[in-house]
């Protein structure tokens, strides 16, 4: 078992200590992130963009995710490992079960699925079979072609109401954690209050129970040169990557990150 478990994350929510999550795709960075105090290593399908150079996460396969999850597991020193099920890898219930098994067997402690209330059944069945699930709401990059781009979600009253209802339905179905991406800060605060499970934000303001960033973004590395508003470069002024990640963890824990300028309004 890792030092950080689901129980740890629930206690952190209850105590008000913020959870520091960071993406990670290999053993060396896993070790460095753990030594810097990161609680949760997210093997994100963002690897399709930052490692593989694609312009979206859609080309990433289950084999890619299993490979990088296994790499992260080898360098992990006690963090909880969360791994993304990639595009169309949970389109059917059978795929959700089989592909989650592949990631758990590669070393994940929890899997992440993007989507809303339609995920209730896969989440229920995975939880019943011993697989904790993090549900990803708001901007769901695997649906970029439906969303019409990487845009803030939940700005209209109807979509905000729907997101609140989806969050409650997914918690009810057995989700162990929620991740909100690019959601107005006020809405993310309401959802974080309304559910008992930990809520992690990225571009979702400071009132969620924790934060996540893509490691390359927070180290100031960008292939496209476009830096999202919610990103802060923690490498600036630091002499090592470990110091930059420690500064990120400290800023999440002391709540100096994210600042108001990193969030979105309705
Ligand atoms: O794939 C990923 O890195 C993610 C984060 C952007 C939250 O899902």
Coordinates of C-alpha atoms and ligand atoms in Angstrom, one line a residue:
X1 CA 0.0 0.0 0.0
X2 CA 1.2 3.6 -0.6
X3 CA 1.6 5.9 2.4
X4 CA -1.2 8.1 0.9
X5 CA -4.4 6.1 0.6
X6 CA -8.0 7.0 0.0
X7 CA -8.5 7.3 3.8
X8 CA -5.6 9.8 3.9
X9 CA -7.3 11.9 1.2
X10 CA -10.6 11.8 3.0
X11 CA -8.9 12.9 6.2
X12 CA -7.1 15.8 4.4
X13 CA -10.5 17.0 3.1
X14 CA -12.0 16.8 6.6
X15 CA -9.0 18.6 8.2
X16 CA -8.9 21.3 5.5
X17 CA -5.3 20.5 4.5
X18 CA -5.1 20.8 0.7
X19 CA -4.1 17.9 -1.4
X20 CA -1.2 18.4 -3.8
X21 CA -1.5 16.4 -7.0
X22 CA 0.9 16.6 -10.0
X23 CA 1.0 14.7 -13.3
X24 CA 3.9 12.3 -13.7
X25 CA 4.9 9.9 -16.4
X26 CA 8.1 8.2 -15.4
X27 CA 10.2 6.8 -12.5
X28 CA 12.7 9.6 -12.0
X29 CA 10.0 12.3 -11.8
X30 CA 7.9 10.1 -9.6
X31 CA 10.8 9.8 -7.1
X32 CA 11.5 13.5 -7.3
X33 CA 7.8 14.5 -6.9
X34 CA 7.5 12.2 -3.9
X35 CA 10.6 13.7 -2.3
X36 CA 9.1 17.1 -2.8
X37 CA 5.9 16.0 -0.9
X38 CA 3.4 15.4 -3.7
X39 CA 0.4 13.4 -2.3
X40 CA -1.0 12.1 -5.6
X41 CA 0.8 11.3 -8.9
X42 CA -1.5 11.6 -11.8
X43 CA -0.5 9.5 -14.8
X44 CA -2.5 11.7 -17.1
X45 CA -3.4 11.1 -20.7
X46 CA -2.0 14.6 -21.1
X47 CA 1.1 12.5 -21.9
X48 CA -0.3 12.4 -25.4
X49 CA 0.4 16.1 -25.7
X50 CA 3.5 16.7 -23.4
X51 CA 5.4 13.5 -24.1
X52 CA 4.1 12.3 -27.5
X53 CA 3.6 15.7 -29.1
X54 CA 0.0 15.2 -30.3
X55 CA -2.4 18.1 -30.4
X56 CA -4.9 16.3 -28.2
X57 CA -5.2 13.4 -25.8
X58 CA -7.2 11.3 -28.3
X59 CA -4.4 9.2 -29.8
X60 CA -3.3 7.8 -26.3
X61 CA -3.9 4.0 -25.9
X62 CA -4.4 1.8 -22.9
X63 CA -1.0 0.3 -23.6
X64 CA 0.6 3.7 -23.4
X65 CA -1.1 4.4 -20.1
X66 CA -0.2 1.0 -18.6
X67 CA 3.4 1.5 -19.7
X68 CA 3.7 4.9 -18.0
X69 CA 1.8 3.8 -14.9
X70 CA 4.3 0.9 -14.5
X71 CA 7.2 3.4 -14.9
X72 CA 5.7 5.7 -12.3
X73 CA 5.1 2.8 -9.9
X74 CA 8.9 1.9 -10.0
X75 CA 9.9 5.4 -8.8
X76 CA 7.0 6.0 -6.4
X77 CA 7.8 6.5 -2.8
X78 CA 4.5 6.5 -1.1
X79 CA 2.2 8.7 -3.2
X80 CA -1.2 7.5 -4.4
X81 CA -1.0 6.7 -8.1
X82 CA -4.0 7.8 -10.2
X83 CA -4.1 6.7 -13.8
X84 CA -6.3 8.0 -16.7
X85 CA -8.4 5.6 -18.8
X86 CA -7.8 7.1 -22.2
X87 CA -10.3 8.1 -25.0
X88 CA -12.9 5.4 -25.7
X89 CA -11.3 2.9 -23.3
X90 CA -14.5 2.9 -21.1
X91 CA -17.1 3.4 -23.9
X92 CA -18.7 0.1 -22.8
X93 CA -19.0 -1.4 -19.4
X94 CA -16.8 -4.4 -20.4
X95 CA -14.1 -2.0 -21.7
X96 CA -14.2 0.0 -18.5
X97 CA -13.7 -3.1 -16.3
X98 CA -11.0 -4.7 -18.5
X99 CA -9.0 -1.5 -19.1
X100 CA -9.2 -0.5 -15.4
X101 CA -7.9 -3.9 -14.5
X102 CA -4.9 -3.3 -16.9
X103 CA -4.1 0.0 -15.2
X104 CA -4.5 -1.3 -11.7
X105 CA -2.3 -4.3 -12.5
X106 CA 0.3 -1.9 -13.9
X107 CA 0.5 -0.1 -10.5
X108 CA -2.4 2.4 -10.3
X109 CA -4.3 2.8 -7.0
X110 CA -7.2 4.6 -8.6
X111 CA -8.4 5.3 -12.2
X112 CA -9.9 8.5 -13.6
X113 CA -12.7 8.6 -16.1
X114 CA -13.9 11.8 -17.9
X115 CA -17.7 12.3 -18.2
X116 CA -20.9 13.0 -16.4
X117 CA -23.9 11.0 -15.1
X118 CA -23.5 8.2 -17.8
X119 CA -20.4 7.1 -15.8
X120 CA -22.6 6.2 -12.8
X121 CA -22.9 2.5 -13.8
X122 CA -19.2 1.9 -14.6
X123 CA -18.2 3.7 -11.4
X124 CA -20.7 1.6 -9.4
X125 CA -19.4 -1.7 -10.9
X126 CA -15.7 -0.7 -10.6
X127 CA -16.1 0.3 -6.9
X128 CA -18.0 -2.9 -6.2
X129 CA -15.0 -4.8 -7.7
X130 CA -12.4 -2.9 -5.7
X131 CA -11.4 -0.2 -8.1
X132 CA -11.6 3.4 -6.7
X133 CA -12.6 5.9 -9.4
X134 CA -12.0 9.6 -9.8
X135 CA -14.6 11.3 -12.0
X136 CA -13.4 14.2 -14.1
X137 CA -16.0 16.9 -14.8
X138 CA -16.0 20.4 -16.4
X139 CA -13.6 20.6 -19.3
X140 CA -13.1 17.0 -20.3
X141 CA -10.3 17.1 -22.9
X142 CA -11.3 13.7 -24.4
X143 CA -14.5 15.4 -25.5
X144 CA -12.8 18.4 -27.1
X145 CA -14.5 17.8 -30.4
X146 CA -17.9 18.0 -28.8
X147 CA -17.0 21.0 -26.6
X148 CA -15.6 22.9 -29.6
X149 CA -12.3 23.6 -28.0
X150 CA -10.6 23.8 -24.6
X151 CA -13.2 26.1 -23.0
X152 CA -14.4 26.9 -19.4
X153 CA -17.5 24.9 -18.6
X154 CA -20.4 25.6 -16.3
X155 CA -20.6 29.4 -17.0
X156 CA -24.4 29.3 -17.8
X157 CA -26.9 28.7 -15.0
X158 CA -28.2 25.5 -16.7
X159 CA -24.8 24.0 -17.2
X160 CA -23.8 24.9 -13.7
X161 CA -27.0 23.2 -12.3
X162 CA -26.2 20.2 -14.5
X163 CA -22.6 19.9 -13.2
X164 CA -23.8 20.1 -9.5
X165 CA -26.3 17.3 -10.2
X166 CA -23.7 15.2 -12.0
X167 CA -21.2 15.6 -9.1
X168 CA -23.8 14.4 -6.6
X169 CA -24.9 11.5 -8.9
X170 CA -21.3 10.3 -9.3
X171 CA -20.6 10.5 -5.6
X172 CA -23.8 8.6 -5.0
X173 CA -22.7 6.0 -7.6
X174 CA -19.5 5.4 -5.6
X175 CA -16.9 7.8 -7.0
X176 CA -14.0 8.2 -4.5
X177 CA -12.8 11.6 -5.8
X178 CA -13.8 14.3 -8.2
X179 CA -11.6 16.4 -10.5
X180 CA -13.0 19.7 -11.8
X181 CA -11.2 21.3 -14.8
X182 CA -11.8 24.8 -16.0
X183 CA -14.9 25.6 -13.9
X184 CA -15.8 29.0 -12.5
X185 CA -14.3 29.3 -9.0
X186 CA -17.6 29.9 -7.3
X187 CA -19.2 26.8 -8.8
X188 CA -16.2 24.6 -7.9
X189 CA -16.5 25.9 -4.3
X190 CA -20.2 25.0 -4.2
X191 CA -19.5 21.5 -5.5
X192 CA -16.6 21.0 -3.1
X193 CA -18.9 21.9 -0.2
X194 CA -21.8 19.8 -1.5
X195 CA -19.9 16.4 -1.8
X196 CA -18.1 14.5 0.9
X197 CA -15.4 13.1 -1.4
X198 CA -12.2 15.1 -2.1
X199 CA -12.5 17.5 -5.0
X200 CA -9.3 18.4 -6.9
X201 CA -9.3 21.5 -9.2
X202 CA -7.3 22.7 -12.2
X203 CA -8.5 26.1 -13.3
X204 CA -11.2 25.8 -10.7
X205 CA -10.2 28.3 -8.0
X206 CA -8.8 27.9 -4.6
X207 CA -11.8 26.4 -2.7
X208 CA -11.4 22.9 -3.9
X209 CA -9.9 20.3 -1.6
X210 CA -6.7 20.1 -3.7
X211 CA -5.0 21.2 -6.9
X212 CA -3.4 19.5 -9.8
X213 CA -1.2 20.8 -12.6
X214 CA 0.5 19.2 -15.6
X215 CA 4.2 18.9 -14.5
X216 CA 5.6 20.3 -17.8
X217 CA 3.3 23.4 -17.4
X218 CA 4.4 24.1 -13.9
X219 CA 8.1 23.7 -14.9
X220 CA 7.6 26.3 -17.6
X221 CA 7.9 23.9 -20.5
X222 CA 5.5 24.3 -23.4
X223 CA 5.5 22.8 -26.9
X224 CA 2.9 25.2 -28.3
X225 CA 4.0 28.3 -26.4
X226 CA 0.4 28.8 -25.2
X227 CA 0.2 28.8 -21.4
X228 CA -3.3 28.4 -19.9
X229 CA -4.4 31.1 -17.4
X230 CA -4.5 28.6 -14.5
X231 CA -0.8 27.7 -14.8
X232 CA 1.9 29.2 -12.7
X233 CA 5.6 28.6 -13.6
X234 CA 7.1 27.3 -10.3
X235 CA 10.6 26.8 -11.9
X236 CA 11.1 30.6 -12.0
X237 CA 13.7 31.5 -9.5
X238 CA 14.4 27.9 -8.5
X239 CA 17.7 26.1 -8.9
X240 CA 16.3 22.6 -9.3
X241 CA 13.2 20.7 -10.4
X242 CA 12.8 19.3 -6.9
X243 CA 12.8 22.8 -5.5
X244 CA 10.2 23.9 -8.0
X245 CA 8.0 21.0 -7.2
X246 CA 8.5 21.6 -3.4
X247 CA 7.5 25.2 -4.0
X248 CA 4.3 24.0 -5.8
X249 CA 3.4 21.7 -2.9
X250 CA 4.1 24.4 -0.4
X251 CA 1.9 26.9 -2.3
X252 CA -1.0 24.4 -2.6
X253 CA -0.7 23.6 1.1
X254 CA -0.5 27.2 2.3
X255 CA -3.2 28.2 -0.2
X256 CA -1.1 30.9 -2.0
X257 CA -1.7 28.9 -5.2
X258 CA -4.0 29.2 -7.0
X259 CA -4.4 33.0 -6.7
X260 CA -7.5 34.8 -8.0
X261 CA -5.8 35.5 -11.3
X262 CA -5.5 31.7 -12.0
X263 CA -9.3 31.2 -11.7
X264 CA -12.4 31.9 -13.9
X265 CA -15.5 33.8 -13.2
X266 CA -19.0 32.7 -14.3
Ligands
LIG1 O1 -4.4 14.2 -18.3 C1 -4.2 15.0 -17.4 O2 -3.1 15.4 -17.1 C2 -5.3 15.5 -16.7 C3 -5.1 16.8 -15.9 C4 -5.2 17.9 -16.9 C5 -6.1 17.0 -14.9 O3 -6.4 14.9 -16.7

